[in-house]
mmCIF file of C-alpha atoms and ligand atoms in Angstrom:
data_model
loop_
_atom_site.group_PDB
_atom_site.id
_atom_site.type_symbol
_atom_site.label_atom_id
_atom_site.label_comp_id
_atom_site.label_asym_id
_atom_site.label_seq_id
_atom_site.Cartn_x
_atom_site.Cartn_y
_atom_site.Cartn_z
ATOM 1 C CA UNK P 8 19.548 12.006 -7.866
ATOM 2 C CA UNK P 9 23.248 12.122 -7.025
ATOM 3 C CA UNK P 10 25.383 9.350 -8.392
ATOM 4 C CA UNK P 11 28.935 8.676 -9.412
ATOM 5 C CA UNK P 12 29.248 9.651 -13.063
ATOM 6 C CA UNK P 13 31.217 7.532 -15.474
ATOM 7 C CA UNK P 14 34.478 9.051 -16.573
ATOM 8 C CA UNK P 15 33.986 9.698 -20.277
ATOM 9 C CA UNK P 16 37.282 9.209 -22.092
ATOM 10 C CA UNK P 17 36.904 8.854 -25.837
ATOM 11 C CA UNK P 18 39.368 6.945 -27.966
ATOM 12 C CA UNK P 19 38.456 7.628 -31.552
ATOM 13 C CA UNK P 20 39.884 5.413 -34.273
ATOM 14 C CA UNK P 21 39.578 5.639 -38.036
ATOM 15 C CA UNK P 22 39.844 1.938 -38.773
ATOM 16 C CA UNK P 23 40.188 -1.085 -36.532
ATOM 17 C CA UNK P 24 39.338 -4.773 -36.727
ATOM 18 C CA UNK P 25 36.807 -4.561 -33.901
ATOM 19 C CA UNK P 26 36.379 -2.029 -31.088
ATOM 20 C CA UNK P 27 35.616 -4.911 -28.705
ATOM 21 C CA UNK P 28 38.941 -6.554 -29.612
ATOM 22 C CA UNK P 29 40.758 -3.253 -29.231
ATOM 23 C CA UNK P 30 39.193 -2.750 -25.789
ATOM 24 C CA UNK P 31 40.151 -6.274 -24.699
ATOM 25 C CA UNK P 32 43.777 -5.661 -25.703
ATOM 26 C CA UNK P 33 43.789 -2.318 -23.937
ATOM 27 C CA UNK P 34 42.517 -3.943 -20.742
ATOM 28 C CA UNK P 35 45.360 -6.442 -20.871
ATOM 29 C CA UNK P 36 48.067 -3.864 -21.430
ATOM 30 C CA UNK P 37 47.138 -0.881 -19.278
ATOM 31 C CA UNK P 38 44.864 0.521 -16.587
ATOM 32 C CA UNK P 39 41.724 1.855 -18.253
ATOM 33 C CA UNK P 40 39.200 4.157 -16.594
ATOM 34 C CA UNK P 41 35.670 2.868 -16.234
ATOM 35 C CA UNK P 42 33.475 4.462 -18.879
ATOM 36 C CA UNK P 43 36.211 4.692 -21.513
ATOM 37 C CA UNK P 44 34.690 4.617 -24.994
ATOM 38 C CA UNK P 45 36.460 3.189 -28.021
ATOM 39 C CA UNK P 46 34.790 4.299 -31.201
ATOM 40 C CA UNK P 47 35.712 3.562 -34.807
ATOM 41 C CA UNK P 48 34.624 5.060 -38.103
ATOM 42 C CA UNK P 49 34.995 1.640 -39.613
ATOM 43 C CA UNK P 50 35.562 -1.900 -38.347
ATOM 44 C CA UNK P 51 36.970 -4.298 -40.915
ATOM 45 C CA UNK P 52 36.218 -7.332 -38.735
ATOM 46 C CA UNK P 53 33.282 -6.148 -36.667
ATOM 47 C CA UNK P 54 31.986 -8.989 -34.530
ATOM 48 C CA UNK P 55 28.375 -9.951 -33.980
ATOM 49 C CA UNK P 56 26.884 -12.589 -31.710
ATOM 50 C CA UNK P 57 28.242 -16.112 -32.051
ATOM 51 C CA UNK P 58 30.279 -16.298 -35.266
ATOM 52 C CA UNK P 59 28.383 -13.528 -37.031
ATOM 53 C CA UNK P 60 30.119 -10.505 -38.470
ATOM 54 C CA UNK P 61 28.889 -6.970 -37.951
ATOM 55 C CA UNK P 62 29.091 -4.887 -41.089
ATOM 56 C CA UNK P 63 28.417 -1.174 -41.235
ATOM 57 C CA UNK P 64 29.249 1.414 -43.888
ATOM 58 C CA UNK P 65 32.285 3.538 -42.908
ATOM 59 C CA UNK P 66 31.579 6.857 -41.196
ATOM 60 C CA UNK P 67 27.807 6.469 -41.220
ATOM 61 C CA UNK P 68 27.081 4.515 -38.067
ATOM 62 C CA UNK P 69 28.004 4.221 -34.422
ATOM 63 C CA UNK P 70 30.307 1.305 -33.706
ATOM 64 C CA UNK P 71 31.785 1.588 -30.253
ATOM 65 C CA UNK P 72 32.649 -0.251 -27.055
ATOM 66 C CA UNK P 73 32.473 0.923 -23.456
ATOM 67 C CA UNK P 74 34.565 -0.486 -20.626
ATOM 68 C CA UNK P 75 32.956 -1.264 -17.261
ATOM 69 C CA UNK P 76 34.089 -2.796 -13.974
ATOM 70 C CA UNK P 77 30.670 -3.930 -12.752
ATOM 71 C CA UNK P 78 31.488 -5.972 -9.615
ATOM 72 C CA UNK P 79 28.846 -8.418 -10.680
ATOM 73 C CA UNK P 80 28.736 -12.181 -10.235
ATOM 74 C CA UNK P 81 28.852 -14.200 -13.460
ATOM 75 C CA UNK P 82 25.327 -15.453 -12.702
ATOM 76 C CA UNK P 83 24.058 -11.934 -13.074
ATOM 77 C CA UNK P 84 26.019 -11.056 -16.210
ATOM 78 C CA UNK P 85 22.831 -10.632 -18.234
ATOM 79 C CA UNK P 86 22.102 -7.470 -16.265
ATOM 80 C CA UNK P 87 24.816 -5.804 -18.355
ATOM 81 C CA UNK P 88 22.775 -6.671 -21.395
ATOM 82 C CA UNK P 89 19.640 -5.298 -19.745
ATOM 83 C CA UNK P 90 21.460 -2.098 -18.832
ATOM 84 C CA UNK P 91 22.789 -1.551 -22.363
ATOM 85 C CA UNK P 92 19.466 -2.421 -24.039
ATOM 86 C CA UNK P 93 17.537 -0.014 -21.840
ATOM 87 C CA UNK P 94 20.061 2.758 -22.448
ATOM 88 C CA UNK P 95 19.870 2.429 -26.217
ATOM 89 C CA UNK P 96 16.098 2.172 -26.175
ATOM 90 C CA UNK P 97 15.852 5.322 -24.089
ATOM 91 C CA UNK P 98 18.300 7.212 -26.322
ATOM 92 C CA UNK P 99 16.216 6.279 -29.358
ATOM 93 C CA UNK P 100 13.102 7.486 -27.558
ATOM 94 C CA UNK P 101 14.804 10.869 -27.233
ATOM 95 C CA UNK P 102 14.979 10.857 -31.038
ATOM 96 C CA UNK P 103 11.239 10.230 -31.221
ATOM 97 C CA UNK P 104 11.569 6.493 -31.900
ATOM 98 C CA UNK P 105 9.705 3.716 -30.114
ATOM 99 C CA UNK P 106 12.132 0.814 -29.944
ATOM 100 C CA UNK P 107 11.639 -2.654 -28.545
ATOM 101 C CA UNK P 108 14.225 -4.928 -26.981
ATOM 102 C CA UNK P 109 14.503 -8.309 -28.598
ATOM 103 C CA UNK P 110 16.135 -10.794 -26.256
ATOM 104 C CA UNK P 111 19.046 -11.262 -26.014
ATOM 105 C CA UNK P 112 20.928 -8.528 -27.871
ATOM 106 C CA UNK P 113 18.859 -6.706 -30.498
ATOM 107 C CA UNK P 114 17.029 -3.417 -30.533
ATOM 108 C CA UNK P 115 14.166 -3.240 -33.003
ATOM 109 C CA UNK P 116 12.011 -0.598 -34.551
ATOM 110 C CA UNK P 117 8.907 -1.833 -36.319
ATOM 111 C CA UNK P 118 10.334 -5.372 -36.197
ATOM 112 C CA UNK P 119 13.571 -4.265 -37.912
ATOM 113 C CA UNK P 120 16.962 -4.333 -36.261
ATOM 114 C CA UNK P 121 18.507 -0.939 -35.619
ATOM 115 C CA UNK P 122 21.113 -1.972 -33.085
ATOM 116 C CA UNK P 123 23.056 -4.997 -31.885
ATOM 117 C CA UNK P 124 24.939 -5.489 -28.635
ATOM 118 C CA UNK P 125 27.933 -7.712 -28.007
ATOM 119 C CA UNK P 126 29.282 -7.993 -24.472
ATOM 120 C CA UNK P 127 32.636 -9.600 -23.714
ATOM 121 C CA UNK P 128 33.263 -10.292 -20.040
ATOM 122 C CA UNK P 129 36.651 -10.906 -18.461
ATOM 123 C CA UNK P 130 36.241 -13.088 -15.406
ATOM 124 C CA UNK P 131 38.053 -13.527 -12.146
ATOM 125 C CA UNK P 132 36.655 -16.680 -10.555
ATOM 126 C CA UNK P 133 32.906 -16.195 -10.384
ATOM 127 C CA UNK P 134 33.084 -12.416 -10.659
ATOM 128 C CA UNK P 135 33.152 -10.180 -13.696
ATOM 129 C CA UNK P 136 36.463 -8.368 -13.530
ATOM 130 C CA UNK P 137 35.738 -6.156 -16.515
ATOM 131 C CA UNK P 138 33.165 -5.970 -19.257
ATOM 132 C CA UNK P 139 33.370 -4.614 -22.780
ATOM 133 C CA UNK P 140 29.942 -3.520 -23.963
ATOM 134 C CA UNK P 141 30.011 -3.303 -27.757
ATOM 135 C CA UNK P 142 27.258 -1.416 -29.531
ATOM 136 C CA UNK P 143 26.555 -1.245 -33.243
ATOM 137 C CA UNK P 144 23.863 1.332 -33.961
ATOM 138 C CA UNK P 145 22.693 1.987 -37.516
ATOM 139 C CA UNK P 146 22.518 5.740 -37.948
ATOM 140 C CA UNK P 147 22.963 7.347 -41.375
ATOM 141 C CA UNK P 148 23.096 4.253 -43.529
ATOM 142 C CA UNK P 149 20.439 3.980 -46.205
ATOM 143 C CA UNK P 150 20.868 0.523 -47.733
ATOM 144 C CA UNK P 151 20.133 -2.626 -45.767
ATOM 145 C CA UNK P 152 18.704 -6.043 -46.249
ATOM 146 C CA UNK P 153 14.990 -6.222 -45.473
ATOM 147 C CA UNK P 154 15.298 -6.920 -41.772
ATOM 148 C CA UNK P 155 17.377 -3.889 -40.698
ATOM 149 C CA UNK P 156 16.822 -0.174 -40.358
ATOM 150 C CA UNK P 157 18.610 3.006 -39.259
ATOM 151 C CA UNK P 158 17.832 6.359 -37.683
ATOM 152 C CA UNK P 159 18.000 7.912 -41.140
ATOM 153 C CA UNK P 160 15.354 5.553 -42.469
ATOM 154 C CA UNK P 161 13.160 5.984 -39.412
ATOM 155 C CA UNK P 162 13.406 9.749 -38.965
ATOM 156 C CA UNK P 163 14.082 10.804 -42.588
ATOM 157 C CA UNK P 164 16.948 12.888 -41.227
ATOM 158 C CA UNK P 165 20.700 12.553 -41.080
ATOM 159 C CA UNK P 166 21.829 12.464 -37.465
ATOM 160 C CA UNK P 167 24.935 13.878 -35.861
ATOM 161 C CA UNK P 168 26.948 10.843 -34.742
ATOM 162 C CA UNK P 169 28.676 12.469 -31.774
ATOM 163 C CA UNK P 170 25.439 13.911 -30.411
ATOM 164 C CA UNK P 171 23.816 10.520 -30.596
ATOM 165 C CA UNK P 172 26.816 8.939 -28.888
ATOM 166 C CA UNK P 173 26.482 11.535 -26.111
ATOM 167 C CA UNK P 174 22.830 10.616 -25.661
ATOM 168 C CA UNK P 175 23.534 6.883 -25.530
ATOM 169 C CA UNK P 176 26.371 7.520 -23.089
ATOM 170 C CA UNK P 177 24.146 9.619 -20.847
ATOM 171 C CA UNK P 178 21.625 6.793 -20.723
ATOM 172 C CA UNK P 179 24.318 4.167 -20.129
ATOM 173 C CA UNK P 180 25.499 6.255 -17.210
ATOM 174 C CA UNK P 181 21.982 6.336 -15.780
ATOM 175 C CA UNK P 182 21.181 2.635 -16.156
ATOM 176 C CA UNK P 183 24.667 1.575 -15.073
ATOM 177 C CA UNK P 184 24.084 3.426 -11.847
ATOM 178 C CA UNK P 185 20.975 1.306 -11.246
ATOM 179 C CA UNK P 186 23.111 -1.767 -11.822
ATOM 180 C CA UNK P 187 25.907 -0.549 -9.588
ATOM 181 C CA UNK P 188 23.403 0.023 -6.803
ATOM 182 C CA UNK P 189 22.006 -3.513 -7.284
ATOM 183 C CA UNK P 190 18.619 -2.254 -8.412
ATOM 184 C CA UNK P 191 17.922 -5.517 -10.228
ATOM 185 C CA UNK P 192 14.153 -5.504 -9.747
ATOM 186 C CA UNK P 193 13.778 -2.085 -11.262
ATOM 187 C CA UNK P 194 16.036 -2.910 -14.209
ATOM 188 C CA UNK P 195 14.035 -6.037 -14.916
ATOM 189 C CA UNK P 196 10.750 -4.170 -14.615
ATOM 190 C CA UNK P 197 11.885 -1.618 -17.201
ATOM 191 C CA UNK P 198 13.244 -4.400 -19.403
ATOM 192 C CA UNK P 199 9.933 -6.278 -19.376
ATOM 193 C CA UNK P 200 8.114 -3.096 -20.217
ATOM 194 C CA UNK P 201 9.928 -2.979 -23.563
ATOM 195 C CA UNK P 202 10.567 -6.659 -24.239
ATOM 196 C CA UNK P 203 9.587 -7.771 -27.725
ATOM 197 C CA UNK P 204 6.772 -10.350 -27.807
ATOM 198 C CA UNK P 205 6.436 -10.517 -24.010
ATOM 199 C CA UNK P 206 3.166 -12.296 -23.174
ATOM 200 C CA UNK P 207 2.235 -12.686 -26.856
ATOM 201 C CA UNK P 208 1.666 -16.086 -28.344
ATOM 202 C CA UNK P 209 4.109 -16.368 -31.228
ATOM 203 C CA UNK P 210 6.221 -18.706 -33.327
ATOM 204 C CA UNK P 211 9.672 -20.014 -32.458
ATOM 205 C CA UNK P 212 11.973 -22.783 -33.554
ATOM 206 C CA UNK P 213 14.179 -25.056 -31.475
ATOM 207 C CA UNK P 214 16.093 -28.269 -32.219
ATOM 208 C CA UNK P 215 12.804 -30.192 -32.512
ATOM 209 C CA UNK P 216 11.226 -27.767 -34.987
ATOM 210 C CA UNK P 217 8.718 -24.963 -35.048
ATOM 211 C CA UNK P 218 6.350 -24.330 -32.150
ATOM 212 C CA UNK P 219 3.983 -21.752 -30.686
ATOM 213 C CA UNK P 220 4.893 -20.294 -27.341
ATOM 214 C CA UNK P 221 4.633 -17.253 -25.122
ATOM 215 C CA UNK P 222 7.624 -15.397 -23.727
ATOM 216 C CA UNK P 223 7.097 -15.034 -20.006
ATOM 217 C CA UNK P 224 10.298 -13.198 -19.202
ATOM 218 C CA UNK P 225 13.897 -14.055 -18.469
ATOM 219 C CA UNK P 226 15.282 -15.943 -15.507
ATOM 220 C CA UNK P 227 18.050 -14.685 -13.206
ATOM 221 C CA UNK P 228 20.693 -16.145 -15.523
ATOM 222 C CA UNK P 229 19.306 -14.303 -18.527
ATOM 223 C CA UNK P 230 17.716 -17.340 -20.172
ATOM 224 C CA UNK P 231 14.470 -16.784 -22.039
ATOM 225 C CA UNK P 232 11.429 -18.343 -20.330
ATOM 226 C CA UNK P 233 8.844 -19.534 -22.813
ATOM 227 C CA UNK P 234 5.500 -21.140 -21.978
ATOM 228 C CA UNK P 235 4.914 -23.980 -24.381
ATOM 229 C CA UNK P 236 1.946 -26.359 -24.198
ATOM 230 C CA UNK P 237 1.441 -25.424 -20.555
ATOM 231 C CA UNK P 238 5.084 -26.029 -19.618
ATOM 232 C CA UNK P 239 7.670 -23.362 -18.925
ATOM 233 C CA UNK P 240 11.016 -23.900 -20.652
ATOM 234 C CA UNK P 241 14.216 -21.861 -20.473
ATOM 235 C CA UNK P 242 16.314 -21.263 -23.557
ATOM 236 C CA UNK P 243 19.833 -20.051 -24.134
ATOM 237 C CA UNK P 244 20.675 -17.950 -27.189
ATOM 238 C CA UNK P 245 21.727 -20.835 -29.423
ATOM 239 C CA UNK P 246 18.741 -23.002 -28.450
ATOM 240 C CA UNK P 247 15.874 -20.933 -29.834
ATOM 241 C CA UNK P 248 15.080 -18.854 -32.909
ATOM 242 C CA UNK P 249 12.273 -16.385 -33.444
ATOM 243 C CA UNK P 250 10.175 -17.128 -36.549
HETATM 244 C C1 LIG N 2 24.908 -8.554 -32.926
HETATM 245 O O1 LIG N 2 23.823 -8.039 -33.158
HETATM 246 O O2 LIG N 2 25.176 -9.672 -33.366
HETATM 247 C C2 LIG N 2 25.899 -7.811 -32.098
HETATM 248 C C3 LIG N 2 26.572 -6.733 -32.900
HETATM 249 C C4 LIG N 2 27.558 -5.922 -32.111
HETATM 250 C C5 LIG N 2 28.344 -4.971 -32.981
HETATM 251 C C6 LIG N 2 29.214 -4.046 -32.187
HETATM 252 S S1 LIG N 2 29.918 -2.781 -33.185
HETATM 253 C C7 LIG N 2 30.992 -2.315 -31.894
HETATM 254 C C8 LIG N 2 31.446 -3.578 -31.202
HETATM 255 N N1 LIG N 2 32.631 -4.123 -31.853
HETATM 256 C C9 LIG N 2 32.388 -5.288 -32.450
HETATM 257 O O3 LIG N 2 33.218 -5.946 -33.107
HETATM 258 N N2 LIG N 2 31.108 -5.634 -32.288
HETATM 259 C C10 LIG N 2 30.400 -4.684 -31.471
#
């Protein structure tokens, strides 16, 4: 299949507050090629979803951001998340790992988080002018709290960071091309194929407390659709927790 490849320019930093912040500043100050990667050995203020911080031991993990100009309407912004999740999942598969995608921004192996995604969009009216896709992938780190894992823990092998970055980049290139050619159905089909707890009755919590429900998918705006007592409800990230 012939497609326009992303231009891979790598900006490698020793230490930075956050690669997403660095990318945002870069976008404001200069013209940046699509596909530019900003990677840091260590982030001293790595950002996670909402107000969370992202911590990773220096030099042992992949913490990087990629710049895109997706020509996407804001309503479809979640497709960037789908694209990045699928790319990481596929890259991990190439390392012999079966990962699942936990809506909205986690990649899991055996229920443990191996990767988090943070996307910052810059808007122009109702269009996404540019997007910074931030990826934190646990690679050669050994010590975690109980709910996280790394490639080292899963494969019992140290991994070469740059090779893994190349693999993730290759997959981003592939799935971004599907996005660029508006292949939304196909992206969603692949996403559902790997979506954690899809069609399984399981436990969640919302503002009214704990409940049993079944994830039925995501809607066009990226909200999670959950069937609960025979009624379908849509949830945004801050409205629902997995138990
Ligand atoms: C999450 O799971 O809450 C999202 C974590 C995203 C972490 C990555 S690391 C590279 C990029 N720069 C940041 O400050 N955050 C993202």
